[in-house]
Coordinates of C-alpha atoms in Angstrom, one line a residue:
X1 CA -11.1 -26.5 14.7
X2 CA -10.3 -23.0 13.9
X3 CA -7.6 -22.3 15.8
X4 CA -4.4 -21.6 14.8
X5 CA -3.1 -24.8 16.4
X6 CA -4.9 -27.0 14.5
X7 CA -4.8 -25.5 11.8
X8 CA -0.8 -25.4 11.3
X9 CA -1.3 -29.6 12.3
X10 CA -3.4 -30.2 9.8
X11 CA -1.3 -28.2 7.2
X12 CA 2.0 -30.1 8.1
X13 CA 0.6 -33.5 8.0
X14 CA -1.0 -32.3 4.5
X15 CA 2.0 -30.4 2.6
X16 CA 1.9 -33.3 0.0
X17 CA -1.0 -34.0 -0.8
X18 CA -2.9 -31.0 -0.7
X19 CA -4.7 -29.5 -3.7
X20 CA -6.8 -26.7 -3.2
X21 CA -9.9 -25.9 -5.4
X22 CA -8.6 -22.9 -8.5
X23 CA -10.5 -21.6 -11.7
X24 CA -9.1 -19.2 -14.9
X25 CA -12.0 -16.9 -15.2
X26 CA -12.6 -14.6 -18.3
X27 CA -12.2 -11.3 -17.7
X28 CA -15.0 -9.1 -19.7
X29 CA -17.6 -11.9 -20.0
X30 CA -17.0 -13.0 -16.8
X31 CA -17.2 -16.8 -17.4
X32 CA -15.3 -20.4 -16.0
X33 CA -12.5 -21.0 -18.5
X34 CA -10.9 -23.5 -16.4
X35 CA -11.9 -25.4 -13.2
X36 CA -9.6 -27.7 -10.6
X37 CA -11.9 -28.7 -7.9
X38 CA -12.5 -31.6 -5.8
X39 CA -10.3 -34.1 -2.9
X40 CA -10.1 -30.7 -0.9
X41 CA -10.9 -29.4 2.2
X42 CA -14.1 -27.7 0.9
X43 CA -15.1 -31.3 -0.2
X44 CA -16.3 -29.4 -3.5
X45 CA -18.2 -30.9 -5.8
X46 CA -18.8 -28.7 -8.7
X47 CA -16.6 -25.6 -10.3
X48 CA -15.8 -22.2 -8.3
X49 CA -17.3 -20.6 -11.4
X50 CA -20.8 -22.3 -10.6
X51 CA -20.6 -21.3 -7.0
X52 CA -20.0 -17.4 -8.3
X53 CA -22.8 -17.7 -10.7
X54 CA -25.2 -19.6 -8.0
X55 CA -24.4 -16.9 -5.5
X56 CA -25.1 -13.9 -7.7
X57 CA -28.2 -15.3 -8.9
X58 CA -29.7 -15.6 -5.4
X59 CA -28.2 -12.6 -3.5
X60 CA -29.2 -10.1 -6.3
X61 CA -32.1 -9.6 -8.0
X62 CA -31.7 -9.1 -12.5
X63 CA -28.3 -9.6 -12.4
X64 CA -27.4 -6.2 -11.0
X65 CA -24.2 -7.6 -9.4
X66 CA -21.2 -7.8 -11.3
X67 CA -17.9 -9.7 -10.1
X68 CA -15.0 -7.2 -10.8
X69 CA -12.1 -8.4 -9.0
X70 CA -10.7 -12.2 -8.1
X71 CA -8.2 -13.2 -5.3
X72 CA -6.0 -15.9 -4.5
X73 CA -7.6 -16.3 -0.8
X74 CA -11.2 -16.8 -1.5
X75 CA -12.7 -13.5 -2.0
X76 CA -14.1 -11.7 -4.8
X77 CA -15.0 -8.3 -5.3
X78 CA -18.7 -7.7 -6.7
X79 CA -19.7 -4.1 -7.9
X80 CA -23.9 -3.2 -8.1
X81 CA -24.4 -0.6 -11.0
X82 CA -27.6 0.8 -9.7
X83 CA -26.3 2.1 -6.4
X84 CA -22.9 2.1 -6.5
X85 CA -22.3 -0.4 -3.7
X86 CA -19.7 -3.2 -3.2
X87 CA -19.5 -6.2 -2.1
X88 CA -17.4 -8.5 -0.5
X89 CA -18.2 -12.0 -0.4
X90 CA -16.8 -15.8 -0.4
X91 CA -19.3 -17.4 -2.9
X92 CA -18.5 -20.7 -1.5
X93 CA -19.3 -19.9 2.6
X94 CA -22.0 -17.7 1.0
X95 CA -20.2 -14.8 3.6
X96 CA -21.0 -11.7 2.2
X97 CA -20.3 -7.9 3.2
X98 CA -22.0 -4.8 1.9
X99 CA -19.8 -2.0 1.5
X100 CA -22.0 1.3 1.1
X101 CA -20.7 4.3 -0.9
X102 CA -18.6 6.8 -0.9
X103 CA -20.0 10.1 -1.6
X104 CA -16.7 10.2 -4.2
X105 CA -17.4 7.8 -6.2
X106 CA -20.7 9.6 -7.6
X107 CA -17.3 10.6 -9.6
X108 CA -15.6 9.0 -12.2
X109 CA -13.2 6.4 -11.0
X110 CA -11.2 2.8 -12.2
X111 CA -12.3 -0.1 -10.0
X112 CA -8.7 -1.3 -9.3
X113 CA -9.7 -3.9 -7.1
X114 CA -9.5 -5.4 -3.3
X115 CA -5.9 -6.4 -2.0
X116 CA -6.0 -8.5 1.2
X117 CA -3.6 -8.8 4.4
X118 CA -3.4 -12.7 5.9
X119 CA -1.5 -14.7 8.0
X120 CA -1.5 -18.3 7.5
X121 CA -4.0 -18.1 4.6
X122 CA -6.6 -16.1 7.0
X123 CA -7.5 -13.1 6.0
X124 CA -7.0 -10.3 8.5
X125 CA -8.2 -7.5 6.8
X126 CA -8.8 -6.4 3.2
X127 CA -9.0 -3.0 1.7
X128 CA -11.3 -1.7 -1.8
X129 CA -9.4 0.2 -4.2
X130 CA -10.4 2.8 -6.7
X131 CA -8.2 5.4 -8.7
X132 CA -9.6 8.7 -9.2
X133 CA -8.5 10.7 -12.2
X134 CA -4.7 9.5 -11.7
X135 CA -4.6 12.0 -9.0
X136 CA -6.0 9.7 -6.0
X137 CA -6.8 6.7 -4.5
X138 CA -10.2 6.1 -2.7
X139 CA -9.6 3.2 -0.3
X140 CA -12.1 1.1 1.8
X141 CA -10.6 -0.6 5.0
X142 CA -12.1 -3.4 6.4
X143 CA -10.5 -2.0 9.7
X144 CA -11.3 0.7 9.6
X145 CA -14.9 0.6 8.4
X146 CA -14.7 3.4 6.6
X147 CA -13.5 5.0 3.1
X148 CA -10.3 7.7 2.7
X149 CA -9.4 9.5 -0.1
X150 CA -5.7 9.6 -0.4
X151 CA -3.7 12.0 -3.0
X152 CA -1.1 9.7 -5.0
X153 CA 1.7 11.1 -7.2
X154 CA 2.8 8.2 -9.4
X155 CA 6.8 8.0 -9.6
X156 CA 7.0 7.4 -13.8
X157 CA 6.0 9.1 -16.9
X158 CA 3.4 7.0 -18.8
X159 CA 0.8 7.4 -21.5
X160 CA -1.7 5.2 -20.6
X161 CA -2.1 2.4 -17.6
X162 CA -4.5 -0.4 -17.8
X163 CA -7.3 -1.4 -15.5
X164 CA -8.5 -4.4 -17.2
X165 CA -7.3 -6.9 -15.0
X166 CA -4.9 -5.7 -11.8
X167 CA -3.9 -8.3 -9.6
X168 CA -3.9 -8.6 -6.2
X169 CA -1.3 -10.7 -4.3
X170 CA 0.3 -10.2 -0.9
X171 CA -1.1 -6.7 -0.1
X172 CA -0.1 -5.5 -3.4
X173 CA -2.4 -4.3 -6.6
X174 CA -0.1 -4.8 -9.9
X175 CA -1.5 -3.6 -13.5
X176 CA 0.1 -2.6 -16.9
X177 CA 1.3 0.9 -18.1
X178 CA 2.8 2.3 -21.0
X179 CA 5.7 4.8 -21.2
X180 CA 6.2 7.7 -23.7
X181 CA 8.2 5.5 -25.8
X182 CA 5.1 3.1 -26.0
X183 CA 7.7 0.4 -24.1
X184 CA 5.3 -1.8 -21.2
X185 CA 6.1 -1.9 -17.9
X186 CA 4.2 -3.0 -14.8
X187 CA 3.3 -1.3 -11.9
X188 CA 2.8 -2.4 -8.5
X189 CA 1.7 -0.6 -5.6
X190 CA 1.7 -1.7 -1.8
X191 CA -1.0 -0.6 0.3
X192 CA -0.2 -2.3 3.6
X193 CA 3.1 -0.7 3.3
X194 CA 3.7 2.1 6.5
X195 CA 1.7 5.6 5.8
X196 CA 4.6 7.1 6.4
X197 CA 6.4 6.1 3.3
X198 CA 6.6 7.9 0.1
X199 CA 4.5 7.1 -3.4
X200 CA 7.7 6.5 -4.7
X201 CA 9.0 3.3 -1.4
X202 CA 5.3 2.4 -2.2
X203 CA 5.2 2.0 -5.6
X204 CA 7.5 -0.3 -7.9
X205 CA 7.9 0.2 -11.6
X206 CA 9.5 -2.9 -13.2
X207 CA 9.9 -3.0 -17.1
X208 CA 9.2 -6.1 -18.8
X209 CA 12.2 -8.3 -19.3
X210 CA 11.9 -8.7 -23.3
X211 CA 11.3 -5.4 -24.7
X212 CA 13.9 -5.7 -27.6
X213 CA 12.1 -9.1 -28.7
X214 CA 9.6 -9.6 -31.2
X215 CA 6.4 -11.7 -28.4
X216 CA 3.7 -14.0 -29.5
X217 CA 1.6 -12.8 -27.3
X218 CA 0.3 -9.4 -25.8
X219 CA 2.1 -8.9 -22.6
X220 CA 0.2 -10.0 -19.0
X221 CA 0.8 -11.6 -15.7
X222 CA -0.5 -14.7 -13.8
X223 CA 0.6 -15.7 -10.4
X224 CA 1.8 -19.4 -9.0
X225 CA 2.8 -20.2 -5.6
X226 CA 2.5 -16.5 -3.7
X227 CA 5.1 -15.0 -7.0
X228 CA 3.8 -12.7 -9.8
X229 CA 4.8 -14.3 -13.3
X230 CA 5.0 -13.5 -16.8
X231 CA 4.7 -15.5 -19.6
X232 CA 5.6 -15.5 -23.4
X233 CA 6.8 -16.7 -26.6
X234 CA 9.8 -14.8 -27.5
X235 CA 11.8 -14.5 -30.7
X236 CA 15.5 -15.9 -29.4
X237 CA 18.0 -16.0 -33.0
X238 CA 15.1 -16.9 -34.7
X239 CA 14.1 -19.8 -32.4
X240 CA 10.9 -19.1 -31.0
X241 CA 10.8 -20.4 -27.2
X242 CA 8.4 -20.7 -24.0
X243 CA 9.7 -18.4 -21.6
X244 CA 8.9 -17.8 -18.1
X245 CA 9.8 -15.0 -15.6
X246 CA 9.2 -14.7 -11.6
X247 CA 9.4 -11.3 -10.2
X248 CA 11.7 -10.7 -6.9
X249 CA 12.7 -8.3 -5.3
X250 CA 15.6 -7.5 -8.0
X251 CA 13.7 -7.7 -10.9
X252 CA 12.2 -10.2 -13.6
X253 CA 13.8 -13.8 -13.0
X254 CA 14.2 -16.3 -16.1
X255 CA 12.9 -19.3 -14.3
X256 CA 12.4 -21.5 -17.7
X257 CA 13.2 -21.8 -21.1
X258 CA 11.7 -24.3 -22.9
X259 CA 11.8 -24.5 -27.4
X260 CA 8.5 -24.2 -29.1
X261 CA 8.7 -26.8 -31.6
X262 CA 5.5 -27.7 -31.7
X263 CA 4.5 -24.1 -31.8
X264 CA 3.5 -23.7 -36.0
X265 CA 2.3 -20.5 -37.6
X266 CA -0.9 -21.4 -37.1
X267 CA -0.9 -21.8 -33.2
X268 CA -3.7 -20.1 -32.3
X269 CA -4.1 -20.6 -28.5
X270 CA -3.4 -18.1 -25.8
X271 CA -2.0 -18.1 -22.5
X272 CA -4.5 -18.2 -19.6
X273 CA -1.5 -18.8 -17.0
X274 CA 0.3 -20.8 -14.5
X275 CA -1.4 -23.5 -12.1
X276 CA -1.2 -21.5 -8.6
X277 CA 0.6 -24.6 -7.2
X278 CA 2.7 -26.3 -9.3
X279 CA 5.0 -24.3 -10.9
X280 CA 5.8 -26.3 -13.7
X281 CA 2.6 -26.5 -15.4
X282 CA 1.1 -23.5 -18.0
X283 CA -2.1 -23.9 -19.5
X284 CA -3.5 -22.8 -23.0
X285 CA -6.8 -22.4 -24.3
X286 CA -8.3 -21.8 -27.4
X287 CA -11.9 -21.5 -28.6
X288 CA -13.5 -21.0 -32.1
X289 CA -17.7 -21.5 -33.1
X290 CA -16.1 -25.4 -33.5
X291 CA -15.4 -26.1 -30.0
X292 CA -13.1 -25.5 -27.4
X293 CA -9.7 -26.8 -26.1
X294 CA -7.6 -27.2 -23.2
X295 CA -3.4 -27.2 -23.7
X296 CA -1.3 -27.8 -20.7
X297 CA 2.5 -27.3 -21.2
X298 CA 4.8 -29.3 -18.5
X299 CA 8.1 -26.5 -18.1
X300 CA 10.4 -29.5 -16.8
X301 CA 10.0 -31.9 -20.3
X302 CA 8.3 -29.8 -22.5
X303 CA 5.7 -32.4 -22.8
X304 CA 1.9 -30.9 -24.1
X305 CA -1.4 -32.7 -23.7
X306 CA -4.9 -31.5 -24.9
X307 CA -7.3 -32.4 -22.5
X308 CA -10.6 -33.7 -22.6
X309 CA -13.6 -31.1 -21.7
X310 CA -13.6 -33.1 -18.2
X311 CA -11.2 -35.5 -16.6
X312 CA -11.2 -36.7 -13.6
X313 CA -7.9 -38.2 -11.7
X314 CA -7.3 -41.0 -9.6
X315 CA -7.6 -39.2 -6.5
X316 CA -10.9 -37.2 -7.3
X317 CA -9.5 -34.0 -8.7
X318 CA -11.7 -32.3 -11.1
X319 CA -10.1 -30.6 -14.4
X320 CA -13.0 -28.9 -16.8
X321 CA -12.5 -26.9 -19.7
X322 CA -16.0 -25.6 -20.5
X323 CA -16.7 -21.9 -21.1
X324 CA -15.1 -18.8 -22.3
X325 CA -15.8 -16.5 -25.3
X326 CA -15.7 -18.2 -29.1
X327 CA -14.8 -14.9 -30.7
X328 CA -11.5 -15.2 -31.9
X329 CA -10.7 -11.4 -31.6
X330 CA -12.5 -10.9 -28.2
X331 CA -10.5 -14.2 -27.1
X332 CA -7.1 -12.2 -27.8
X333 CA -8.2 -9.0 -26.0
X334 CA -9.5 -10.9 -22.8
X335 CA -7.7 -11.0 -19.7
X336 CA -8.1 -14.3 -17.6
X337 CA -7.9 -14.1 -13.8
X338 CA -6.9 -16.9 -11.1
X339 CA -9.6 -17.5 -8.4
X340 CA -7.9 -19.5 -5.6
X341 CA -9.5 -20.9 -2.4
X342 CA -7.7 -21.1 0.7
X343 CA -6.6 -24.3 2.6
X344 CA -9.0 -23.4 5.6
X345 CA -12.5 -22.5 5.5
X346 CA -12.5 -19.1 8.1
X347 CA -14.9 -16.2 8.3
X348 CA -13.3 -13.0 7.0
X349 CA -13.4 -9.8 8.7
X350 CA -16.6 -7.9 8.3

């Protein structure tokens, strides 16, 4: 059952009906803002956010492990403060890989996080990134088995870049930075890309597409069906409006425009992102010391709904809106990460 043949059968026979098991997690306090679980392969019956917390709690002892990066195939990225370690793991399979130090990062470094290289949602290799006083990258690879330090030179000016929440998708880590003139632009940096090219083929700069509007919200990026997206309402002639972006190859896309109407000075939701497969839903959440709610957005109607703490659809399929910071202030300055599981339940390289 785990060969390839099967595997593409299954997929084919599936394309329609197939929903695979996602969560929004909190970046920061590290807990399940949104859960989409159940009628999947996995034949899940609780959260992803319950599997992390389940598998932390029995592989390390006084909660020394700390989750520190999220993909979109499965993995996370868990970081032990005491000796420095990493950790690889699927907290569903319970697969886990230890992944000793290097005697660099006794230094100061930014945990960027772990970018992956698949074929047919299986990963074939993965590689642990960290950024070492602007100056280099310290890389793990998993095929390699071993850590390199590699000197980067960034192609762009900047004044600060932000580690807070990079994202990994397609072989790629992508994170915010800031130029001279304080304008934001995001950086993204392939490291499957041939060793023979330059910092400059390797890394892409792409400023964001509404610099010279007045945004609701501060600027970051989710990701839906294998594209990196960017949402925000923007100031357009005074008409505030839901706007989404995809990035290709050319640049920011305007994939949807939607008017706000229902969007009053007193909206006080953010943006945790896009549902990884269906690109026409966006979700909202907002939390206060009186509760919690869940705001989905559909892009093709502009129809809203507030959902229910749990709901539960026809087909099985699991939507929960349970956790997440109360804090008004700490609730704007979060990041929120997809976790995504993969179609096919398949050891990882170790």
């Amino acid at each position: 059952v785990e060969s390839p043949f099967v595997r593409d059968l299954f997929t084919s026979l599936n394309q329609n009906s197939y929903a695979s098991s996602w969560s929004f997690m909190c970046r920061g306090c590290e807990t399940e803002t949104l859960a989409h679980f159940g009628s999947d392969n996995w034949c899940l019956t609780r959260s992803l956010g319950s599997y992390i917390s389940s598998f932390l709690a029995e592989k390390f002892d006084n909660r020394q492990g700390r989750v520190v990066a999220y993909t979109d195939v499965g993995l996370i990225l868990i970081y032990v403060v005491t000796n420095q370690s990493f950790y690889v793991a699927n907290p569903v399979s319970r697969q886990c890989v230890e992944i000793l130090p290097h005697i660099h990062a006794m230094e100061r470094f930014w945990i960027l996080g772990i970018v992956t290289r698949t074929e047919n949602e299986v990963v074939l290799g993965y590689k642990v990134v960290l950024l070492n006083n602007f100056t280099s990258f310290l890389i793990y690879s998993s095929e390699t088995g071993s850590w390199s330090l590699e000197t980067v030179s960034f192609p762009f000016i900047f004044i600060a870049q932000e580690f807070n929440n990079p994202i990994s998708l397609n072989g790629k880590l992508h994170w915010l930075a800031h130029n001279p003139e304080y304008k934001d632009f995001l950086v993204s940096f392939d490291f499957y890309a041939n060793g023979d090219n330059k910092d400059s083929d390797r890394c892409r700069v792409t400023p964001f597409p509404d610099l010279d509007k007045t945004t609701k919200f501060k600027r970051a990026c989710t990701t839906c069906q294998g594209f990196l997206m960017y949402i925000n309402i923007v100031s357009i002639a005074k008409v505030d409006k839901l706007c989404v972006w995809r990035l290709e190859r050319e640049g920011w896309q305007l994939v949807s425009e939607i008017s706000t109407g229902f969007i009053t000075p007193g909206f006080d939701y953010i943006p945790l992102g896009m549902n990884p497969f269906d690109d026409k839903l966006v979700y909202f959440w907002r939390g206060n010391m009186q509760g919690q709610d869940l705001l989905s957005i559909n892009l093709h109607n502009g129809e809203f709904i507030v959902h229910e703490e749990l709901e539960r659809s026809s087909d099985g399929r699991v939507l929960s809106s349970v956790g997440g910071p109360r804090e008004i202030e700490y609730i704007r300055e979060s990041y929120y990460s997809s976790f995504v599981l993969p179609r096919w339940l398949h050891p990882f390289p170790n």
